Amino acid sequence: MASLADNDSGVLADLAASGAQILSDAESLEFHAHDLYARGADLLAVVVPNNKDQLAAAVAAATSRDIAVIPRGGGMSYTGGYTPTQSGAVLCDLKKMDRILEINAEDMTVTVEPGCTWAALHEALQPQGLRTAFWGTLSGLKATVGGGMSQNGVFWGSGRYGTAVQSCVALEVVLADGTIMRTGSDFSRPYGPDLTGLFLADTGALGMKAAITLRLVRDAEAHGYASFIFDTREGVLGAMAAIERAGVATECFGFDPNLNAIRMQRDSMTSDVKALGNMMKKQGSVLKALKEGAKVVTAGRNFLKDAKFSLHILSEGRIQSAADADIEQATALAVEHGGRETENTIPKIIRANPFGPLNSVLGPGGERWAPVHGLVPHSRAQACYAAIEALFETHSAEMERLGIFTGTLIAAVGGAGTLIEPCLYWPDASNPAHEYTMDADHFAKLPVLDENPEAWELAKALKAALVDLFHDHGAVHFQIGRTYRYRDSLDPAAEALLLAVKKQVDPRGLMNPGSLGLE
């Protein structure tokens, strides 16, 4: 691994003059060189600023010496969002910029620094009966709002409110020369051409988020839940599309038979019982809490034992009858497409514990994990899913020989379509990002696997094939990073405009080079 040369001491001095913490020891550099999928090139230093002024000064100090800078949020990326391909970059770890700057209940906005986690933001807003419209990814215990604005993402609220960046009102962005730029009005978006949108879902290629203003909504007072089992992918995808079009679910997601089985191995009734306390607190009365708790304990997980495809639906409303009416309509649509109603344990538990431990970043036997997703319109979902099944069938013999297996998540995204996310699992050694991310007790119980170069090579090949497959089906992506074929999907005139914007805000190509396919 590269070490800091004597003539680089001036760089460290310039970075330190920003007031930010500077890390240059071997252990810190090694850790920050990894995401959850792979290791990037060697880093020169890691900057940990406490505020936007320190961040801007550090960025300016690095780029003035033609040194690339890279933003890192919660470290939940698995698409190369912050792992450089060329050595010698300075990584800006924004974890200490985690303050909630303003909760404006009158204008219904909240402004946070980029290192604020979705879980911390949700907890701070709850006493006021507020939340953001999109209110986090399942990784929100460590995933940050800044990372969500850079990478985009889905889950909590996505069935009704769409993706993470659709809840953003305004940004403050640090450009490659250290300029701090406000992108627009702090209460309404857009005001004229959407300059805020330029810096959303850019994976940090155009600038680093220094402050984010999000739209607030009133938190729901009533909730509904339903779960279904389907025999075919045609049925579950058809039901999901119909439910999304009806607009009756705040979240609608499902698992294929393989992912159902993986969840059965990883999770246990013990973990559900731990979650039960939070679920019971969500109920409106002691009697209702006891009834709902008893249902969960009685159902256990056996209802998924023989499941093929499962679908889980959550609704919410200002009054219980409204949430129940949405579930009633969703149930009718699910049954119409061949669904059989089953115990709604999973949506109840997950809603009561929206930001649980991040133990799914390794498989149930310590296997490596790599999700690859695509968002397609409902009209293309069936063909896209069938093509994924055919791809895995083509490689099934080799996958079985090397112990590689898969599981697929599906989810509805309001106003957009169907998210399809096949996950690859293969026997291989973990990296430092996994231990950092996972619950310590859970990680300690997993088998320690040896490096497996042959399985790793096939996993990489399968991932690349899935990326190409999604491109061929016209999918769009979150966490574009250095993985998905964003530029290949652009109209030539749109690509030229993107390159012109990049040239304007980062003329020397020093802001997260390689991300979005931009050097």
PDB file of C-alpha atoms in Angstrom, residues 59-69 86 175-178 205 499-514 518-519:
ATOM      1  CA  VAL A  59     -11.581  20.922  -0.893  1.00  0.00           C
ATOM      2  CA  ALA A  60      -9.920  24.116  -2.092  1.00  0.00           C
ATOM      3  CA  ALA A  61      -6.599  23.112  -0.490  1.00  0.00           C
ATOM      4  CA  ALA A  62      -6.582  19.761  -2.284  1.00  0.00           C
ATOM      5  CA  THR A  63      -7.784  20.867  -5.703  1.00  0.00           C
ATOM      6  CA  SER A  64      -5.401  23.841  -5.745  1.00  0.00           C
ATOM      7  CA  ARG A  65      -2.665  21.190  -5.852  1.00  0.00           C
ATOM      8  CA  ASP A  66      -4.500  19.183  -8.582  1.00  0.00           C
ATOM      9  CA  ILE A  67      -5.478  16.486  -6.078  1.00  0.00           C
ATOM     10  CA  ALA A  68      -8.858  14.807  -6.560  1.00  0.00           C
ATOM     11  CA  VAL A  69     -11.463  14.962  -3.777  1.00  0.00           C
ATOM     12  CA  GLN A  86      -6.682   6.221  -9.404  1.00  0.00           C
ATOM     13  CA  LEU A 175     -17.855  23.039  -5.709  1.00  0.00           C
ATOM     14  CA  ALA A 176     -14.450  21.800  -6.787  1.00  0.00           C
ATOM     15  CA  ASP A 177     -12.726  25.137  -6.127  1.00  0.00           C
ATOM     16  CA  GLY A 178     -14.192  25.408  -2.623  1.00  0.00           C
ATOM     17  CA  ALA A 205     -19.544  14.063  -9.390  1.00  0.00           C
ATOM     18  CA  LEU A 499     -20.306  17.415 -19.912  1.00  0.00           C
ATOM     19  CA  ALA A 500     -20.652  21.201 -20.203  1.00  0.00           C
ATOM     20  CA  VAL A 501     -22.076  21.413 -16.676  1.00  0.00           C
ATOM     21  CA  LYS A 502     -19.238  19.235 -15.366  1.00  0.00           C
ATOM     22  CA  LYS A 503     -16.707  21.483 -17.111  1.00  0.00           C
ATOM     23  CA  GLN A 504     -18.273  24.575 -15.568  1.00  0.00           C
ATOM     24  CA  VAL A 505     -18.384  23.368 -11.950  1.00  0.00           C
ATOM     25  CA  ASP A 506     -15.279  21.152 -12.076  1.00  0.00           C
ATOM     26  CA  PRO A 507     -13.058  22.338 -14.945  1.00  0.00           C
ATOM     27  CA  ARG A 508     -10.096  20.115 -14.024  1.00  0.00           C
ATOM     28  CA  GLY A 509     -12.128  16.986 -13.309  1.00  0.00           C
ATOM     29  CA  LEU A 510     -11.093  16.728  -9.654  1.00  0.00           C
ATOM     30  CA  MET A 511     -14.507  16.214  -8.027  1.00  0.00           C
ATOM     31  CA  ASN A 512     -15.003  12.445  -7.562  1.00  0.00           C
ATOM     32  CA  PRO A 513     -13.491  11.594 -10.986  1.00  0.00           C
ATOM     33  CA  GLY A 514     -14.966   8.501 -12.614  1.00  0.00           C
ATOM     34  CA  LEU A 518     -17.236  11.443 -15.857  1.00  0.00           C
ATOM     35  CA  GLU A 519     -13.467  11.856 -15.681  1.00  0.00           C
TER      36      GLU A 519
END
